[in-house]
Coordinates of C-alpha atoms in Angstrom, one line a residue:
M444 CA -4.7 -14.1 31.1
A445 CA -3.1 -10.7 31.0
I446 CA -4.9 -7.4 30.8
L447 CA -4.7 -5.9 27.7
D448 CA -5.2 -2.1 27.0
Q449 CA -7.3 -0.4 24.1
Y450 CA -4.7 -1.2 21.6
G451 CA -4.4 -4.9 22.6
K452 CA -1.1 -4.6 24.3
T453 CA -0.3 -6.1 28.0
I454 CA -0.7 -3.2 30.5
S455 CA 2.6 -2.5 32.4
Y456 CA 2.5 -1.9 36.2
K457 CA 5.9 -1.0 36.3
A458 CA 7.1 2.4 38.1
A459 CA 9.3 3.4 35.0
R460 CA 5.8 4.2 33.1
A461 CA 5.7 7.1 35.3
A462 CA 8.6 8.7 33.6
N463 CA 8.1 7.5 30.3
D464 CA 7.8 10.3 27.5
N465 CA 4.9 10.9 25.1
R466 CA 3.5 13.4 22.9
H467 CA 2.9 15.5 25.6
R468 CA 6.2 15.1 27.6
P469 CA 9.5 15.4 25.5
W470 CA 12.1 12.5 25.7
E471 CA 14.9 13.2 28.3
P472 CA 18.3 11.2 28.3
I473 CA 18.8 9.1 31.3
E474 CA 22.0 10.8 33.0
K475 CA 24.0 8.6 35.3
K476 CA 26.7 11.0 36.4
D477 CA 28.2 12.8 39.1
I478 CA 26.9 16.3 40.4
S479 CA 30.0 18.1 38.9
Q480 CA 29.0 16.4 35.5
L481 CA 25.7 17.4 35.6
V482 CA 26.4 20.8 36.5
P483 CA 29.8 21.8 35.2
A484 CA 31.8 24.8 35.9
R485 CA 30.3 26.9 33.5
D486 CA 26.6 26.3 34.4
R487 CA 27.8 26.7 38.1
V488 CA 29.2 30.0 37.6
T489 CA 26.2 31.2 35.2
L490 CA 24.0 30.3 38.2
Q491 CA 26.0 32.1 40.7
S492 CA 26.0 35.3 38.4
H493 CA 22.3 35.5 38.1
A494 CA 22.0 34.5 41.8
R495 CA 24.1 37.8 42.8
R496 CA 22.2 40.0 40.6
I497 CA 18.9 38.7 42.2
Y498 CA 20.1 39.1 45.8
L499 CA 21.3 42.7 44.9
N500 CA 17.9 43.7 43.3
F501 CA 15.2 42.1 44.5
G502 CA 13.9 42.5 48.3
P503 CA 12.1 39.3 49.3
I504 CA 15.2 37.3 48.2
K505 CA 17.7 39.6 50.1
N506 CA 15.4 39.6 53.0
A507 CA 15.5 35.8 53.3
V508 CA 19.2 35.4 52.9
N509 CA 19.9 38.3 55.7
Q510 CA 17.4 37.2 58.0
R511 CA 18.9 33.9 58.2
S512 CA 22.4 35.2 58.4
M513 CA 21.5 37.4 61.5
Y514 CA 19.3 35.1 63.4
S515 CA 22.3 32.6 63.0
V516 CA 25.0 34.9 64.1
G517 CA 23.3 37.9 66.1
R518 CA 25.8 39.0 68.9
A519 CA 26.8 35.6 69.6
F520 CA 29.5 33.4 68.7
V521 CA 31.8 34.2 71.7
P522 CA 34.3 31.7 72.2
Q523 CA 33.8 29.4 75.4
F524 CA 36.3 26.9 76.5
A525 CA 35.5 23.2 76.9
G526 CA 38.9 22.1 78.2
E527 CA 39.8 21.3 82.0
D528 CA 42.4 24.0 81.8
S529 CA 39.9 26.6 83.3
E530 CA 43.2 28.9 83.8
F531 CA 44.5 28.8 80.2
G532 CA 40.8 28.8 78.7
S533 CA 40.1 32.2 80.5
A534 CA 43.3 33.7 79.3
A535 CA 42.8 32.2 75.8
A536 CA 39.0 33.4 75.7
A537 CA 40.2 37.1 76.7
W538 CA 43.1 37.0 74.0
L539 CA 40.6 35.9 71.3
T540 CA 37.9 38.5 72.0
G541 CA 40.5 41.5 72.7
N542 CA 43.3 40.5 70.3
F543 CA 42.1 38.1 67.5
Y544 CA 38.5 38.8 66.5
P545 CA 39.0 42.6 65.9
I546 CA 42.0 42.3 63.8
G547 CA 42.1 38.6 62.7
D548 CA 41.0 39.6 59.0
T549 CA 43.8 40.6 56.8
R550 CA 41.7 43.7 55.8
G551 CA 41.6 44.7 59.2
G552 CA 39.1 47.8 60.4
M553 CA 35.5 47.0 60.5
H554 CA 36.0 43.6 59.4
D555 CA 35.8 41.4 62.7
F556 CA 35.1 37.8 63.3
K557 CA 31.5 38.2 64.0
T558 CA 30.7 40.5 61.0
N559 CA 32.3 38.1 58.9
L560 CA 30.4 35.3 60.1
F561 CA 27.5 37.1 58.8
G562 CA 29.2 37.8 55.3
W563 CA 30.2 34.0 54.9
S564 CA 26.5 32.7 55.9
S565 CA 24.9 35.0 53.2
S566 CA 27.6 33.9 50.7
I567 CA 26.7 30.3 51.2
D568 CA 23.3 31.0 50.0
V569 CA 24.0 33.3 47.2
D570 CA 27.2 32.1 45.8
G571 CA 26.9 28.5 47.2
E572 CA 30.2 28.7 49.1
I573 CA 33.1 30.6 50.5
F574 CA 36.6 29.8 51.1
I575 CA 38.8 31.0 54.0
L576 CA 42.6 30.8 54.0
L577 CA 44.6 30.7 57.0
T578 CA 47.9 32.8 56.9
E579 CA 49.8 34.5 59.3
T580 CA 51.5 38.2 59.2
K581 CA 55.4 38.3 59.4
T582 CA 55.9 38.3 63.1
G583 CA 53.6 35.0 63.3
F584 CA 50.5 36.6 64.3
P585 CA 47.5 34.4 63.0
Q586 CA 45.2 35.9 60.4
Y587 CA 42.7 34.7 57.7
Q588 CA 41.5 35.9 54.6
G589 CA 38.1 35.3 53.0
I590 CA 38.2 34.2 49.3
P591 CA 34.8 34.6 47.0
S592 CA 33.9 31.8 45.1
H593 CA 34.9 33.2 41.6
R594 CA 38.5 33.5 42.6
I595 CA 38.8 29.8 42.8
G596 CA 38.4 28.0 39.5
N597 CA 40.5 26.5 36.5
P598 CA 43.1 29.1 35.3
Q599 CA 43.3 30.1 32.1
G600 CA 45.1 27.3 29.8
F601 CA 44.2 24.6 32.3
S602 CA 41.4 22.1 31.7
D603 CA 39.8 19.2 34.1
G604 CA 42.0 16.1 34.2
P605 CA 45.4 14.9 35.8
Q606 CA 47.3 17.7 37.4
R607 CA 50.1 18.2 39.9
G608 CA 49.8 14.7 41.1
G609 CA 46.2 14.7 41.4
T610 CA 42.8 15.1 39.3
L611 CA 41.9 19.1 38.6
S612 CA 38.2 19.6 38.6
D613 CA 36.8 23.3 38.6
G614 CA 39.7 24.6 40.8
I615 CA 40.5 22.1 43.1
I616 CA 42.8 19.3 42.7
Y617 CA 41.5 15.9 44.2
Y618 CA 43.4 13.1 45.7
T619 CA 42.0 9.7 44.2
S620 CA 40.2 9.0 47.5
G621 CA 38.3 12.6 46.8
E622 CA 40.2 14.5 49.3
A623 CA 41.1 18.2 48.2
K624 CA 44.7 18.5 47.6
E625 CA 45.1 22.1 46.4
Y626 CA 43.0 25.3 45.3
A627 CA 43.8 27.1 42.3
F628 CA 43.6 31.0 43.2
L629 CA 42.9 33.3 40.4
D630 CA 43.4 36.9 39.9
N631 CA 41.2 39.4 38.4
D632 CA 41.6 38.3 35.0
G633 CA 41.4 34.5 35.7
K634 CA 45.0 33.6 35.4
L635 CA 46.8 31.6 38.2
S636 CA 48.0 33.4 41.2
E637 CA 49.1 30.5 43.1
W638 CA 48.2 27.1 44.5
L639 CA 46.8 27.0 48.0
P640 CA 47.4 23.9 50.1
A641 CA 44.1 22.4 50.9
S642 CA 45.4 22.1 54.6
N643 CA 45.5 26.0 54.7
V644 CA 41.9 26.1 53.4
I645 CA 38.3 26.0 54.9
H646 CA 36.0 25.6 52.0
L647 CA 32.5 26.0 53.4
F648 CA 29.4 25.0 51.7
D649 CA 26.0 23.2 52.0
P650 CA 26.4 19.9 50.4
E651 CA 23.4 18.4 48.9
W652 CA 24.7 15.7 46.8
Q653 CA 27.3 12.9 47.2
Y654 CA 30.8 13.6 45.7
Q655 CA 30.0 17.4 45.6
G656 CA 32.8 19.4 45.2
R657 CA 31.6 22.7 44.8
G658 CA 28.8 24.3 46.6
L659 CA 25.6 25.7 44.6
T660 CA 23.8 28.7 45.3
A661 CA 20.5 28.3 47.2
L662 CA 18.7 30.0 44.4
T663 CA 19.3 27.4 42.0
H664 CA 15.5 26.1 42.0
C665 CA 14.3 29.6 41.5
I666 CA 16.4 31.7 39.4
N667 CA 13.9 32.0 36.6
D668 CA 11.2 32.4 38.8
C669 CA 12.9 35.5 40.2
R670 CA 13.9 36.8 37.2
D671 CA 10.4 36.7 35.7
I672 CA 9.1 38.5 38.8
I673 CA 11.6 41.2 38.3
Q674 CA 11.1 41.9 34.5
S675 CA 7.1 41.5 34.9
T676 CA 7.3 44.3 37.9
E677 CA 9.3 46.5 35.6
W678 CA 7.0 46.3 32.9
E679 CA 3.8 46.7 35.2
R680 CA 5.7 50.0 36.9
L681 CA 5.9 51.3 33.3
A682 CA 2.3 50.7 32.5
M683 CA 1.4 52.5 35.8
M684 CA 3.7 55.2 35.2
Q685 CA 1.9 55.7 31.7
M686 CA -1.4 55.7 33.3
S687 CA -0.8 57.8 36.2
S688 CA 0.2 60.8 33.4
I689 CA -3.6 60.7 32.5
S690 CA -5.7 63.1 34.7
L691 CA -9.3 63.4 32.9
I692 CA -10.8 62.0 29.6
E693 CA -13.2 64.3 28.0
Y694 CA -15.7 63.2 25.3
N695 CA -17.3 65.7 23.3
E696 CA -18.6 66.9 20.0
N697 CA -15.4 68.8 19.1
G698 CA -12.8 65.9 19.9
G699 CA -11.0 68.7 21.3
P700 CA -10.6 71.6 24.3
D701 CA -12.7 74.6 24.2
P702 CA -10.9 77.0 22.1
D703 CA -11.5 80.1 24.2
D704 CA -9.8 78.4 27.2
N705 CA -6.3 80.2 27.4
F706 CA -5.0 77.8 30.3
G707 CA -4.6 75.0 28.2
Q708 CA -1.9 73.9 25.7
L709 CA -2.8 71.4 22.9
V710 CA -0.5 69.0 21.6
G711 CA -1.8 67.0 18.4
N712 CA -4.6 68.1 16.0
A713 CA -8.1 68.2 17.0
A714 CA -9.4 67.8 13.4
G715 CA -7.0 65.1 12.7
D716 CA -8.2 61.3 11.3
K717 CA -7.5 59.9 14.7
G718 CA -9.9 62.0 16.7
M719 CA -7.8 62.3 19.7
T720 CA -6.5 65.5 21.1
V721 CA -4.0 65.8 24.2
E722 CA -4.1 68.9 26.4
S723 CA -1.2 69.4 29.1
L724 CA -3.1 71.0 32.3
D725 CA -0.9 71.5 35.7
G726 CA 1.4 68.7 35.1
G727 CA -0.9 66.1 33.9
T728 CA -2.8 65.8 30.6
V729 CA -6.2 65.7 29.4
R730 CA -7.1 63.3 26.4
Y731 CA -10.1 64.1 24.4
F732 CA -11.9 61.6 22.0
K733 CA -14.4 62.5 19.5
S734 CA -17.8 61.2 20.2
N735 CA -20.7 60.9 17.9
S736 CA -22.9 63.0 19.8
G737 CA -23.2 64.6 23.5
G738 CA -20.2 64.6 25.8
K739 CA -19.0 63.7 29.2
I740 CA -15.9 63.7 31.2
E741 CA -14.2 60.3 33.1
T742 CA -11.3 59.5 35.3
L743 CA -9.0 57.0 34.1
V744 CA -10.1 53.6 35.9
N745 CA -6.8 51.6 36.5
P746 CA -7.2 48.0 37.3
R747 CA -3.4 46.9 37.1
P748 CA -2.0 45.2 38.6
G749 CA -4.9 42.7 39.2
N750 CA -5.4 40.1 41.3
P751 CA -4.2 37.2 38.9
F752 CA -1.0 39.0 38.7
L753 CA -0.4 39.5 42.5
E754 CA -1.5 36.0 43.3
F755 CA 0.8 34.4 40.7
H756 CA 4.0 36.4 42.2
D757 CA 2.7 35.4 45.5
R758 CA 3.0 31.8 44.5
L759 CA 6.4 32.2 42.7
L760 CA 7.6 33.6 45.7
K761 CA 6.4 30.8 48.1
S762 CA 8.2 28.3 45.7
A763 CA 11.4 30.3 45.8
Y764 CA 11.1 30.3 49.9
A765 CA 10.4 27.0 50.2
G766 CA 13.4 25.9 48.1
L767 CA 15.4 28.3 50.3
N768 CA 14.3 26.7 54.0
W769 CA 12.8 29.9 55.0
P770 CA 9.4 30.4 56.2
Y771 CA 7.4 33.0 53.7
A772 CA 5.5 34.2 56.7
F773 CA 9.0 36.0 57.7
Y774 CA 8.6 37.6 54.6
N775 CA 4.8 38.4 53.9
G776 CA 3.4 37.8 57.1
H777 CA 1.7 35.1 59.1
G778 CA -1.3 33.3 57.3
V779 CA -4.1 31.4 58.6
G780 CA -3.9 29.2 61.4
G781 CA -3.0 31.5 64.3
G782 CA -0.8 31.0 67.1
T783 CA -0.2 27.5 65.9
A784 CA 0.5 28.0 62.4
Q785 CA 2.9 30.8 63.5
R786 CA 4.6 28.7 66.2
T787 CA 5.0 26.0 63.5
E788 CA 6.8 28.8 61.0
I789 CA 9.1 29.8 63.9
A790 CA 10.3 26.1 64.6
M791 CA 11.1 25.8 61.1
A792 CA 13.4 28.7 61.0
Q793 CA 14.5 27.8 64.2
R794 CA 15.7 24.6 62.6
S795 CA 17.0 26.3 59.5
I796 CA 19.1 28.6 61.8
E797 CA 20.4 25.6 63.8
D798 CA 21.5 23.6 60.4
R799 CA 23.7 26.9 59.3
Q800 CA 25.2 27.2 62.7
D801 CA 26.6 23.6 62.2
L802 CA 28.3 24.8 59.4
L803 CA 29.5 28.2 60.8
F804 CA 30.7 26.4 63.9
Y805 CA 32.8 24.1 61.5
A806 CA 34.6 27.0 60.2
A807 CA 34.8 29.1 63.5
K808 CA 36.4 25.9 65.6
R809 CA 38.9 25.7 62.7
I810 CA 39.8 29.3 63.0
I811 CA 39.9 29.7 66.6
S812 CA 42.0 26.8 67.1
Y813 CA 44.6 27.8 64.6
A814 CA 44.7 31.1 66.4
V815 CA 45.2 29.5 69.8
A816 CA 48.1 27.2 68.5
K817 CA 49.7 30.2 66.6
A818 CA 49.5 32.5 69.8
Q819 CA 51.1 29.3 71.7
K820 CA 53.8 29.5 69.5
R821 CA 54.5 33.1 69.7
G822 CA 54.2 33.0 73.4
D823 CA 51.3 35.0 73.6
L824 CA 49.3 32.2 75.5
P825 CA 50.6 29.6 77.8
Q826 CA 50.8 25.9 76.5
S827 CA 47.9 23.8 77.2
N828 CA 46.7 20.3 76.1
D829 CA 43.2 21.4 75.6
W830 CA 44.1 24.1 73.5
W831 CA 41.6 23.1 70.8
K832 CA 38.6 22.3 72.9
W833 CA 36.3 25.3 71.9
E834 CA 32.8 26.0 71.9
F835 CA 30.6 28.9 71.0
S836 CA 27.5 31.0 72.3
T837 CA 24.3 31.3 70.0
P838 CA 21.6 34.0 69.8
P839 CA 18.7 33.5 71.5
K840 CA 16.2 31.0 70.2
L841 CA 13.1 32.3 68.1
T842 CA 10.0 32.6 69.9
I843 CA 6.6 34.0 69.5
D844 CA 6.1 34.6 73.4
D845 CA 9.0 34.8 75.3
G846 CA 6.6 34.7 78.5
R847 CA 5.0 31.7 77.6
V848 CA 8.4 29.8 76.8
M849 CA 9.9 30.6 79.7
K850 CA 7.2 29.4 82.0
E851 CA 7.5 26.1 79.7
L852 CA 11.1 25.9 80.7
E853 CA 10.4 26.9 84.3
S854 CA 7.9 23.7 84.6
A855 CA 10.2 21.3 82.5
Y856 CA 13.0 22.4 85.1
K857 CA 11.3 21.8 88.2
L858 CA 9.9 18.2 86.6
G859 CA 13.2 17.4 86.1
F860 CA 12.9 17.3 82.1
K861 CA 15.4 20.1 81.5
S862 CA 18.4 21.4 83.4
A863 CA 19.6 24.9 83.9
S864 CA 22.2 24.9 81.4
D865 CA 19.3 23.9 78.9
I866 CA 17.2 27.2 80.0
T867 CA 20.5 29.5 79.8
A868 CA 21.4 27.7 76.2
A869 CA 17.7 28.6 74.9
M870 CA 18.5 32.4 76.2
G871 CA 21.9 32.5 74.1
K872 CA 23.8 32.3 77.3
E873 CA 26.3 30.0 78.6
Y874 CA 25.2 28.5 82.5
K875 CA 28.6 28.7 83.9
D876 CA 28.8 32.4 82.8
V877 CA 25.2 33.1 84.5
I878 CA 26.3 31.6 87.7
R879 CA 29.9 33.6 87.9
Q880 CA 27.9 36.6 87.1
K881 CA 25.2 36.1 89.7
A882 CA 28.5 35.2 92.1
E883 CA 29.9 38.4 91.1
E884 CA 26.6 40.4 91.8
A885 CA 26.5 39.0 95.4
A886 CA 29.9 39.8 96.2
M887 CA 29.5 43.3 94.9
R888 CA 26.5 43.5 97.2
Q889 CA 28.3 42.3 100.4
T890 CA 31.3 44.7 99.4
I891 CA 28.9 47.7 99.3
A892 CA 27.0 46.7 102.3
I893 CA 29.9 46.5 104.3
E894 CA 31.4 49.8 103.2
V895 CA 28.4 52.0 103.4
G896 CA 27.3 49.9 106.9
A897 CA 30.6 51.3 108.0
K898 CA 30.2 54.8 106.9
Y899 CA 27.2 55.0 108.9
G900 CA 27.7 52.6 111.6
L901 CA 24.7 50.3 110.8
T902 CA 24.6 46.7 110.0
I903 CA 22.6 46.3 106.5
D904 CA 20.5 43.3 105.6
Q905 CA 22.1 42.2 102.5
R906 CA 18.4 40.6 101.8
E907 CA 17.3 44.2 101.5
L908 CA 19.6 44.8 98.4
A909 CA 18.3 41.9 96.5
M910 CA 14.7 42.1 97.6
M911 CA 12.2 41.8 94.5
T912 CA 9.5 43.7 96.3
P913 CA 9.1 45.8 99.4
N914 CA 7.0 43.2 101.1
E915 CA 9.4 40.4 101.4
P916 CA 9.8 39.2 105.0
S917 CA 13.5 40.0 106.5
T918 CA 15.0 37.7 108.5
P919 CA 15.5 39.0 112.0
S920 CA 19.0 39.9 113.3
P921 CA 20.1 37.7 115.7
T922 CA 21.8 40.2 117.6
D923 CA 18.5 42.1 118.2
P924 CA 16.7 39.8 120.8
N925 CA 13.8 42.4 121.2
E926 CA 12.6 42.6 117.6
T927 CA 9.4 40.8 117.0
P928 CA 9.8 37.8 114.6
P929 CA 7.3 37.8 111.6
N930 CA 4.2 35.9 111.7

């Protein structure tokens, strides 16, 4: 027997009932479309425009975007050769950091490679994407040019559809396979400047949907929330300014100030029907309200903004940070939970940083490989079969307690759970670079010991140059048989 509801109809337990419309929930159409149709070009540009305005004017959001970019890039992204030709790798790394990094950007000046990585990371969050054109000078020196999102789009007079042997959609021509063929580069007026071949363009964005052709701003979920916070804060600021202009309120039988007081200046009519007089006094104001009998003086008590106002803003900001994949505690301070909660928030931030670094690694490797290939063609670097094998250093991982983390790494190393390379990677360094630096220091100590020893006719124990404390035992010299060995 079927179970009936109060209207005599069979009760359905299908999951779709959770989305059924009723008198409290309006009907919505069922959309079975690609993301480019659900968020067409005009909607994407509108979201992008609002996101830029929020980033420029709203500190909490700007803080989240800049923090992730800063921790993702830092002072790292030093090129590290991963091939077998070490001689070529050393020469290429020196050429990249000394020649290409400072002037690879077509703009030159302060726009070095690491600074651009920071800007590209921020653009991924605010604009949703960044385009990078690989180009060169007249002499063949490799260069790149960053192209903001709004400069790639459908030119005036063009619409989505078949175009130039492919399908045009929001400024990009695709093959039937979905691979990009060309990009429409626009001038400041939205007219076509030139078609850029996809082989020369790096389109960098954080994909969240299948068949997503253009990046969406990371603020898509919270644009209205942020706009409401900004607007309500401005209104509250105006109310605060209005209230702060009132110094005292005096209630008396006259509804006005003492007529014999020569230090006040009246504004308004004390005998008016409104029963209120305003007096300017030392930059502030005193407002008089006529009372039935007696008199009193009060200071204005301002209860705004109250806790409901602040708590609601806090709730909206938490929602914004949740969608940004960045801990709210990095802006508002760590909440309850003590060290455990703080370590959880830092771990969350580190995962977000590593996710962003994966995107930046892709762009950096393509740009560096392109630069090295061009340098080989020009004769600036020798030929090598491993010219394309590159990795990059990363900033030190976030931690709440450096000493504690180092002890944990040390214990894991002694137990065999981690290698020395794992430890140096957590510090933002490369193990081979650390070993090379230690070898250089050892060679320097030996050289200086020999030089100074010859100057004074002494033999310097090199351990003395590297002792951590003055109480460390020294190995006796084998040429001194009279010296008593340590106990």
